[in-house]
Amino acid sequence: MTRLRTTAVHGGRGDLADLGVHAPPIDLSTTYPVPDQVAGGHALQDLAEGAAHAASPVYSRLHNPTVARFEEALASLEHTETSVAFGSGMAAVTAVVQAACVMRGLPHVVAVRPIYGGTDHLLSSGLLGVRTTYATADRVAEAVTPETGLVVLETPANPNLDLVDIASVVAQAGGVPVMVDNTFATPVLQNPALLGATYVLHSATKYLGGHGDVLGGVVACEEDVARALRQVRIITGAVLHPLGGYLLHRGLATLPLRVEAAQASAVELARRLAAHPGVGLVRHPSLVESPLIGTQMRGTGAVLAFTTRENPAAVVRRLTLVTPAVSLGSVDTLIEHPAALTHRLVDSKDRIASGVPENLLRVSVGLEDVEDIWDDLDQALASDCEGDYIKPSSSDSYAAV
């Protein structure tokens, strides 16, 4: 078994030598010739029933080789048999709920808050015909019923970076499949499948793509559950475009380097923000002593959050380098106000109760020089601050966790 960085570079490229190419080709075909219509019909049947491959792709909604290479590469990084890619992260979440609950006649979900606001809204809406019980991470077992088809959690949590013990939740689930949103940690820092998770979900739009130019979602899992996910994808048409598959596959090659570099800056920024008079509480795993760091997680990640002592919108308006935008995991640093944007559709009482106050800002640290990021945050926060404040020296050293 190759090491992480090698797998990131070479995963999903096993067929390139036979093809006589160095870079993975982009197959943009919407349909494929089927000279033998009988054989083509059998291939269509196999794919429609969830097979990963067949004698012919037949039609790109059923299978695409460019997307399949990305799926193979991501599965290698997550230590699963396979993965299934979708047109967006929310399409991937929807498919998991449909496969685990709707198709199996188990219309109950247990979810641990906070989770991404879109996921929370989907589970609360009843749109998919399921009902959801929200529980704290230590009370999952009490919430599970004979009708529970899925347990959902995200760690580090979006947006307050709460850490959840995956193995503990899996044990409490008692055989009910567990979906872990691994978007913040990425397979560089955490592999939920090795801890018993059935579904490992990524909004691939974020770190996997890494450049803010591709939309996608992916679920890493074992083959026996992947078949139902593929069936949902085919029936609903929630497919990933081949160009998206190519860009996501390309993004994996630099994923470890990007995560490690951004994480190093996030650790330093969290330390400085914790001493800033314009900041209340800073949330980043590097600031807490957790037994999950070094065991469940191999690092502390590149997303942080903090509360402001003034209107957070005013702080964001003063920023000149940091980009005010939703999403995360890009090469540039992004900041957003969860209560106003990503978690706006979550009931305010529920949001606050789960540790996401009105004045919380979430920062996805990018690859800029850490001093330039700090200068921008500092000037945006310092406008109305009173009292003495000594700015950390640019010579202060920092290192990746």
Short mmCIF file of C-alpha atoms in Angstrom, two decimals:
data_model
loop_
_atom_site.label_atom_id
_atom_site.label_comp_id
_atom_site.label_asym_id
_atom_site.label_seq_id
_atom_site.Cartn_x
_atom_site.Cartn_y
_atom_site.Cartn_z
CA MET A 1 0.00 0.00 0.00
CA THR A 2 1.42 3.38 -1.02
CA ARG A 3 1.62 6.36 1.32
CA LEU A 4 -0.87 9.24 1.26
CA ARG A 5 0.94 11.67 -1.02
CA THR A 6 1.80 8.94 -3.52
CA THR A 7 -1.78 7.69 -3.55
CA ALA A 8 -3.03 11.23 -4.07
CA VAL A 9 -0.84 11.61 -7.15
CA HIS A 10 -1.27 8.15 -8.71
CA GLY A 11 -4.77 7.07 -7.66
CA GLY A 12 -7.19 6.38 -10.50
CA ARG A 13 -4.47 6.46 -13.15
CA GLY A 14 -3.91 2.73 -13.56
CA ASP A 15 -5.19 2.62 -17.13
CA LEU A 16 -3.20 5.55 -18.52
CA ALA A 17 -0.17 3.52 -19.64
CA ASP A 18 -2.37 1.21 -21.71
CA LEU A 19 -4.06 4.24 -23.22
CA GLY A 20 -0.64 5.70 -24.08
CA VAL A 21 -1.28 9.01 -22.31
CA HIS A 22 0.20 10.82 -19.33
CA ALA A 23 -2.75 13.03 -18.31
CA PRO A 24 -6.19 11.46 -17.79
CA PRO A 25 -8.38 12.03 -20.86
CA ILE A 26 -11.74 13.77 -20.62
CA ASP A 27 -14.51 11.68 -22.16
CA LEU A 28 -17.31 14.10 -23.05
CA SER A 29 -19.46 11.57 -24.88
CA THR A 30 -23.13 11.67 -23.97
CA THR A 31 -23.78 8.35 -25.69
CA TYR A 32 -21.74 5.37 -26.85
CA PRO A 33 -22.15 3.17 -29.97
CA VAL A 34 -23.92 -0.10 -29.24
CA PRO A 35 -23.46 -2.27 -32.37
CA ASP A 36 -24.78 -5.33 -30.54
CA GLN A 37 -28.11 -4.12 -29.21
CA VAL A 38 -28.70 -7.28 -27.17
CA ALA A 39 -25.35 -6.97 -25.42
CA GLY A 40 -26.02 -3.26 -24.99
CA GLY A 41 -29.32 -4.03 -23.32
CA HIS A 42 -27.62 -6.35 -20.86
CA ALA A 43 -25.05 -3.64 -20.10
CA LEU A 44 -27.80 -1.09 -19.50
CA GLN A 45 -29.54 -3.52 -17.15
CA ASP A 46 -26.35 -4.15 -15.19
CA LEU A 47 -25.65 -0.46 -14.75
CA ALA A 48 -29.26 0.36 -13.88
CA GLU A 49 -29.07 -2.23 -11.11
CA GLY A 50 -26.02 -0.51 -9.64
CA ALA A 51 -23.03 -2.26 -11.20
CA ALA A 52 -19.81 -0.22 -11.23
CA HIS A 53 -18.90 -1.32 -14.77
CA ALA A 54 -20.51 -3.08 -17.71
CA ALA A 55 -19.59 -4.24 -21.20
CA SER A 56 -20.58 -0.81 -22.55
CA PRO A 57 -21.22 2.56 -20.84
CA VAL A 58 -24.27 2.89 -23.15
CA TYR A 59 -25.13 6.42 -21.98
CA SER A 60 -23.22 8.91 -19.85
CA ARG A 61 -25.96 9.08 -17.20
CA LEU A 62 -25.19 5.42 -16.54
CA HIS A 63 -21.39 5.54 -16.54
CA ASN A 64 -18.50 7.80 -17.52
CA PRO A 65 -14.84 6.69 -17.50
CA THR A 66 -13.48 10.13 -16.52
CA VAL A 67 -15.75 10.26 -13.47
CA ALA A 68 -14.90 6.63 -12.68
CA ARG A 69 -11.19 7.47 -12.42
CA PHE A 70 -11.93 10.15 -9.85
CA GLU A 71 -14.13 7.72 -7.91
CA GLU A 72 -11.35 5.13 -7.85
CA ALA A 73 -8.79 7.69 -6.66
CA LEU A 74 -10.99 9.03 -3.86
CA ALA A 75 -11.80 5.52 -2.66
CA SER A 76 -8.07 4.79 -2.43
CA LEU A 77 -7.58 7.84 -0.22
CA GLU A 78 -10.54 6.94 2.02
CA HIS A 79 -9.61 3.23 2.27
CA THR A 80 -12.94 2.02 0.88
CA GLU A 81 -13.74 -0.38 -1.94
CA THR A 82 -15.30 2.28 -4.11
CA SER A 83 -16.92 5.70 -4.21
CA VAL A 84 -19.88 7.21 -6.06
CA ALA A 85 -19.73 10.76 -7.42
CA PHE A 86 -22.61 13.20 -7.83
CA GLY A 87 -23.28 16.60 -9.34
CA SER A 88 -23.08 18.38 -5.97
CA GLY A 89 -22.57 17.72 -2.29
CA MET A 90 -26.29 18.05 -1.64
CA ALA A 91 -27.05 15.55 -4.41
CA ALA A 92 -24.73 13.15 -2.61
CA VAL A 93 -26.46 13.74 0.75
CA THR A 94 -29.85 13.25 -0.85
CA ALA A 95 -28.76 9.99 -2.45
CA VAL A 96 -27.49 8.60 0.86
CA VAL A 97 -30.80 9.39 2.59
CA GLN A 98 -32.74 7.83 -0.28
CA ALA A 99 -30.57 4.71 -0.37
CA ALA A 100 -30.35 4.18 3.39
CA CYS A 101 -33.88 5.19 4.35
CA VAL A 102 -36.36 5.48 1.48
CA MET A 103 -35.29 2.39 -0.46
CA ARG A 104 -35.11 0.29 2.70
CA GLY A 105 -38.41 1.45 4.23
CA LEU A 106 -36.71 2.96 7.28
CA PRO A 107 -37.99 6.55 7.34
CA HIS A 108 -36.13 7.84 10.40
CA VAL A 109 -32.82 9.71 10.62
CA VAL A 110 -30.80 10.59 13.70
CA ALA A 111 -28.55 13.62 13.20
CA VAL A 112 -25.93 15.25 15.40
CA ARG A 113 -25.89 19.04 15.22
CA PRO A 114 -24.29 21.18 14.05
CA ILE A 115 -24.01 20.00 10.49
CA TYR A 116 -23.91 21.89 7.22
CA GLY A 117 -26.99 24.10 6.97
CA GLY A 118 -28.12 22.60 3.66
CA THR A 119 -28.01 19.09 5.11
CA ASP A 120 -29.84 20.25 8.22
CA HIS A 121 -32.53 21.93 6.13
CA LEU A 122 -32.97 18.86 3.91
CA LEU A 123 -33.39 16.56 6.92
CA SER A 124 -35.78 18.96 8.63
CA SER A 125 -37.91 19.66 5.56
CA GLY A 126 -39.50 16.22 5.24
CA LEU A 127 -38.98 16.55 1.48
CA LEU A 128 -37.63 13.00 1.18
CA GLY A 129 -40.37 11.47 3.33
CA VAL A 130 -38.16 10.97 6.37
CA ARG A 131 -38.43 12.39 9.87
CA THR A 132 -35.35 13.46 11.80
CA THR A 133 -34.43 13.39 15.47
CA TYR A 134 -31.57 15.64 16.46
CA ALA A 135 -29.39 14.36 19.27
CA THR A 136 -26.11 15.24 20.93
CA ALA A 137 -23.20 12.93 20.14
CA ASP A 138 -23.47 11.16 23.50
CA ARG A 139 -27.24 10.52 23.19
CA VAL A 140 -27.42 8.88 19.77
CA ALA A 141 -28.28 5.44 21.16
CA GLU A 142 -31.37 6.87 22.90
CA ALA A 143 -32.61 8.41 19.64
CA VAL A 144 -32.29 5.29 17.50
CA THR A 145 -35.54 3.36 16.87
CA PRO A 146 -36.41 0.24 14.83
CA GLU A 147 -37.32 2.62 11.98
CA THR A 148 -33.96 4.40 11.94
CA GLY A 149 -32.20 3.97 8.61
CA LEU A 150 -29.34 6.42 9.02
CA VAL A 151 -27.26 8.36 11.55
CA VAL A 152 -25.72 11.61 10.26
CA LEU A 153 -22.81 13.56 11.70
CA GLU A 154 -20.09 15.95 10.60
CA THR A 155 -16.71 16.26 12.27
CA PRO A 156 -15.11 18.73 12.50
CA ALA A 157 -18.57 20.24 12.53
CA ASN A 158 -19.75 23.00 10.23
CA PRO A 159 -19.38 25.78 11.23
CA ASN A 160 -18.12 25.70 14.85
CA LEU A 161 -15.47 22.94 14.50
CA ASP A 162 -16.94 20.67 17.19
CA LEU A 163 -15.21 17.29 17.20
CA VAL A 164 -17.31 14.12 17.37
CA ASP A 165 -15.99 10.68 18.32
CA ILE A 166 -16.90 8.67 15.22
CA ALA A 167 -16.24 5.26 16.73
CA SER A 168 -18.46 6.09 19.70
CA VAL A 169 -21.36 7.15 17.48
CA VAL A 170 -20.94 4.03 15.32
CA ALA A 171 -21.12 1.89 18.46
CA GLN A 172 -24.23 3.73 19.68
CA ALA A 173 -25.87 3.33 16.26
CA GLY A 174 -25.94 -0.41 16.89
CA GLY A 175 -25.78 -1.53 13.28
CA VAL A 176 -27.62 1.45 11.78
CA PRO A 177 -25.50 2.88 8.94
CA VAL A 178 -23.58 6.04 9.87
CA MET A 179 -22.83 8.82 7.39
CA VAL A 180 -19.90 11.06 8.27
CA ASP A 181 -19.43 14.32 6.39
CA ASN A 182 -15.64 14.44 6.04
CA THR A 183 -15.50 17.68 4.05
CA PHE A 184 -13.59 19.74 6.63
CA ALA A 185 -11.02 17.06 7.51
CA THR A 186 -10.56 15.54 4.04
CA PRO A 187 -8.98 12.09 3.69
CA VAL A 188 -5.65 13.75 4.45
CA LEU A 189 -6.57 14.17 8.11
CA GLN A 190 -9.32 11.62 8.79
CA ASN A 191 -10.70 8.35 7.43
CA PRO A 192 -14.14 7.67 8.95
CA ALA A 193 -14.56 4.31 7.19
CA LEU A 194 -11.67 2.92 9.23
CA LEU A 195 -13.69 3.82 12.34
CA GLY A 196 -16.84 2.03 11.18
CA ALA A 197 -18.69 4.68 9.16
CA THR A 198 -20.75 3.21 6.31
CA TYR A 199 -20.82 6.36 4.18
CA VAL A 200 -18.00 8.93 4.00
CA LEU A 201 -19.35 12.02 2.30
CA HIS A 202 -17.53 14.97 0.79
CA SER A 203 -18.74 18.16 -0.73
CA ALA A 204 -16.06 17.72 -3.40
CA THR A 205 -16.59 21.36 -4.35
CA LYS A 206 -14.42 22.26 -1.38
CA TYR A 207 -10.98 20.79 -0.68
CA LEU A 208 -11.06 17.97 -3.22
CA GLY A 209 -11.41 20.40 -6.12
CA GLY A 210 -9.52 23.04 -4.17
CA HIS A 211 -9.75 25.97 -6.56
CA GLY A 212 -13.36 27.14 -6.37
CA ASP A 213 -14.11 26.18 -9.96
CA VAL A 214 -15.96 22.84 -9.83
CA LEU A 215 -19.17 21.63 -8.20
CA GLY A 216 -19.46 18.03 -7.06
CA GLY A 217 -20.12 15.55 -4.29
CA VAL A 218 -18.83 12.05 -3.58
CA VAL A 219 -19.57 9.20 -1.17
CA ALA A 220 -16.84 6.68 -0.31
CA CYS A 221 -18.20 3.31 0.80
CA GLU A 222 -18.12 -0.44 0.27
CA GLU A 223 -19.46 -1.98 -2.92
CA ASP A 224 -22.53 -3.54 -1.29
CA VAL A 225 -23.98 -0.13 -0.40
CA ALA A 226 -22.61 1.66 -3.45
CA ARG A 227 -25.01 -0.21 -5.75
CA ALA A 228 -28.05 1.55 -4.27
CA LEU A 229 -26.31 4.93 -4.52
CA ARG A 230 -25.65 4.34 -8.22
CA GLN A 231 -29.28 3.35 -8.73
CA VAL A 232 -30.39 6.64 -7.16
CA ARG A 233 -27.91 8.59 -9.26
CA ILE A 234 -29.12 6.97 -12.49
CA ILE A 235 -32.81 7.38 -11.72
CA THR A 236 -32.57 10.98 -10.50
CA GLY A 237 -29.93 12.08 -12.99
CA ALA A 238 -27.73 13.54 -10.24
CA VAL A 239 -24.59 12.84 -12.27
CA LEU A 240 -21.23 14.57 -12.14
CA HIS A 241 -20.20 16.13 -15.45
CA PRO A 242 -17.03 14.58 -16.93
CA LEU A 243 -15.20 17.91 -16.83
CA GLY A 244 -16.04 18.11 -13.13
CA GLY A 245 -14.72 14.59 -12.67
CA TYR A 246 -11.49 15.57 -14.40
CA LEU A 247 -11.00 18.70 -12.28
CA LEU A 248 -11.72 16.83 -9.05
CA HIS A 249 -9.31 14.06 -10.00
CA ARG A 250 -6.65 16.66 -10.77
CA GLY A 251 -7.32 18.37 -7.45
CA LEU A 252 -6.56 15.20 -5.48
CA ALA A 253 -2.92 15.25 -6.61
CA THR A 254 -2.18 18.42 -4.61
CA LEU A 255 -4.70 17.84 -1.81
CA PRO A 256 -2.18 16.81 0.89
CA LEU A 257 0.10 19.76 0.17
CA ARG A 258 -2.76 22.25 0.15
CA VAL A 259 -4.30 20.94 3.37
CA GLU A 260 -0.98 20.87 5.21
CA ALA A 261 -0.03 24.40 4.14
CA ALA A 262 -3.43 25.92 4.94
CA GLN A 263 -3.55 24.06 8.25
CA ALA A 264 -0.23 25.57 9.31
CA SER A 265 -1.57 29.06 8.72
CA ALA A 266 -4.88 28.26 10.46
CA VAL A 267 -3.03 27.18 13.61
CA GLU A 268 -1.14 30.46 13.71
CA LEU A 269 -4.19 32.60 12.94
CA ALA A 270 -6.21 30.84 15.66
CA ARG A 271 -3.46 31.57 18.17
CA ARG A 272 -3.37 35.27 17.27
CA LEU A 273 -7.14 35.67 17.11
CA ALA A 274 -7.45 34.18 20.60
CA ALA A 275 -5.42 37.14 21.89
CA HIS A 276 -7.23 39.84 19.90
CA PRO A 277 -9.46 42.23 21.89
CA GLY A 278 -11.96 42.39 19.03
CA VAL A 279 -12.57 38.65 19.24
CA GLY A 280 -14.62 36.67 21.72
CA LEU A 281 -14.35 32.89 21.41
CA VAL A 282 -12.08 31.22 18.85
CA ARG A 283 -12.97 27.74 17.65
CA HIS A 284 -10.18 25.60 16.18
CA PRO A 285 -9.09 22.11 17.21
CA SER A 286 -5.53 23.34 17.81
CA LEU A 287 -6.79 25.37 20.79
CA VAL A 288 -8.29 22.44 22.70
CA GLU A 289 -6.85 19.30 24.20
CA SER A 290 -8.85 16.53 22.60
CA PRO A 291 -8.03 12.82 22.61
CA LEU A 292 -9.36 12.73 19.05
CA ILE A 293 -6.39 14.74 17.76
CA GLY A 294 -3.62 12.32 16.91
CA THR A 295 -5.98 9.34 16.98
CA GLN A 296 -9.14 9.97 14.96
CA MET A 297 -7.62 13.02 13.26
CA ARG A 298 -4.05 13.39 12.04
CA GLY A 299 -4.19 17.18 12.28
CA THR A 300 -6.42 20.09 13.18
CA GLY A 301 -7.53 21.35 9.78
CA ALA A 302 -7.64 24.66 7.98
CA VAL A 303 -11.09 25.98 8.95
CA LEU A 304 -11.59 28.10 12.06
CA ALA A 305 -14.39 30.17 13.53
CA PHE A 306 -14.59 33.06 15.96
CA THR A 307 -17.13 35.35 17.54
CA THR A 308 -16.86 39.10 17.17
CA ARG A 309 -17.43 41.82 19.76
CA GLU A 310 -19.25 43.98 17.21
CA ASN A 311 -21.62 43.34 14.34
CA PRO A 312 -19.94 40.59 12.29
CA ALA A 313 -21.22 42.15 9.06
CA ALA A 314 -19.21 45.30 9.86
CA VAL A 315 -16.06 43.24 10.31
CA VAL A 316 -16.57 41.48 6.98
CA ARG A 317 -17.17 44.77 5.14
CA ARG A 318 -13.73 46.06 6.21
CA LEU A 319 -11.83 43.11 4.77
CA THR A 320 -9.82 43.80 1.62
CA LEU A 321 -7.85 40.59 0.99
CA VAL A 322 -9.98 37.86 2.52
CA THR A 323 -12.88 36.98 0.22
CA PRO A 324 -16.38 37.29 1.76
CA ALA A 325 -18.07 34.22 0.31
CA VAL A 326 -19.64 30.91 1.23
CA SER A 327 -17.87 27.62 0.49
CA LEU A 328 -14.42 26.64 1.72
CA GLY A 329 -11.29 24.71 0.84
CA SER A 330 -10.16 27.00 -1.96
CA VAL A 331 -6.66 28.40 -2.50
CA ASP A 332 -7.84 31.81 -1.29
CA THR A 333 -9.06 32.59 2.22
CA LEU A 334 -12.85 32.82 2.51
CA ILE A 335 -14.99 34.20 5.32
CA GLU A 336 -18.73 33.97 5.86
CA HIS A 337 -21.39 34.68 8.49
CA PRO A 338 -23.19 31.34 9.07
CA ALA A 339 -26.27 32.83 10.75
CA ALA A 340 -26.85 35.00 7.67
CA LEU A 341 -25.83 32.53 4.97
CA THR A 342 -24.94 28.83 5.22
CA HIS A 343 -27.09 28.20 8.30
CA ARG A 344 -29.80 30.77 7.65
CA LEU A 345 -32.45 28.10 7.04
CA VAL A 346 -31.77 26.36 10.35
CA ASP A 347 -34.18 27.47 13.08
CA SER A 348 -32.36 30.15 15.08
CA LYS A 349 -33.08 28.52 18.44
CA ASP A 350 -31.79 25.17 17.22
CA ARG A 351 -28.76 26.81 15.64
CA ILE A 352 -27.80 28.68 18.79
CA ALA A 353 -28.43 25.63 20.98
CA SER A 354 -26.00 23.63 18.85
CA GLY A 355 -23.20 26.15 19.37
CA VAL A 356 -23.61 28.51 16.42
CA PRO A 357 -24.30 32.01 17.81
CA GLU A 358 -25.37 35.05 15.80
CA ASN A 359 -21.93 36.67 15.93
CA LEU A 360 -19.89 33.69 14.68
CA LEU A 361 -17.73 34.06 11.58
CA ARG A 362 -16.27 31.05 9.76
CA VAL A 363 -12.90 31.31 8.02
CA SER A 364 -11.52 28.87 5.48
CA VAL A 365 -7.81 29.60 5.49
CA GLY A 366 -6.19 29.62 2.06
CA LEU A 367 -2.66 29.54 0.70
CA GLU A 368 -1.78 33.23 0.93
CA ASP A 369 1.11 34.30 3.15
CA VAL A 370 -0.13 34.01 6.72
CA GLU A 371 1.07 37.53 7.53
CA ASP A 372 -1.07 39.04 4.78
CA ILE A 373 -4.13 37.13 5.99
CA TRP A 374 -3.43 38.28 9.52
CA ASP A 375 -2.94 41.91 8.54
CA ASP A 376 -6.35 41.93 6.87
CA LEU A 377 -8.16 40.24 9.75
CA ASP A 378 -6.41 42.44 12.29
CA GLN A 379 -7.33 45.72 10.61
CA ALA A 380 -10.93 44.58 10.14
CA LEU A 381 -11.25 43.64 13.80
CA ALA A 382 -9.25 46.49 15.32
CA SER A 383 -11.40 49.38 14.13
CA ASP A 384 -13.44 49.81 17.30
CA CYS A 385 -11.18 48.02 19.78
CA GLU A 386 -10.15 49.80 22.94
CA GLY A 387 -7.17 49.19 25.19
CA ASP A 388 -3.63 48.10 24.55
CA TYR A 389 -3.02 45.46 21.94
CA ILE A 390 0.39 44.27 20.86
CA LYS A 391 0.38 42.84 17.39
CA PRO A 392 2.31 39.53 17.11
CA SER A 393 5.68 39.90 15.43
CA SER A 394 6.05 38.74 11.86
CA SER A 395 9.02 36.73 13.07
CA ASP A 396 6.83 34.50 15.22
CA SER A 397 7.36 30.94 14.08
CA TYR A 398 4.67 28.41 13.39
CA ALA A 399 4.49 24.87 12.13
CA ALA A 400 1.96 22.42 10.79
CA VAL A 401 0.25 20.22 13.33
#
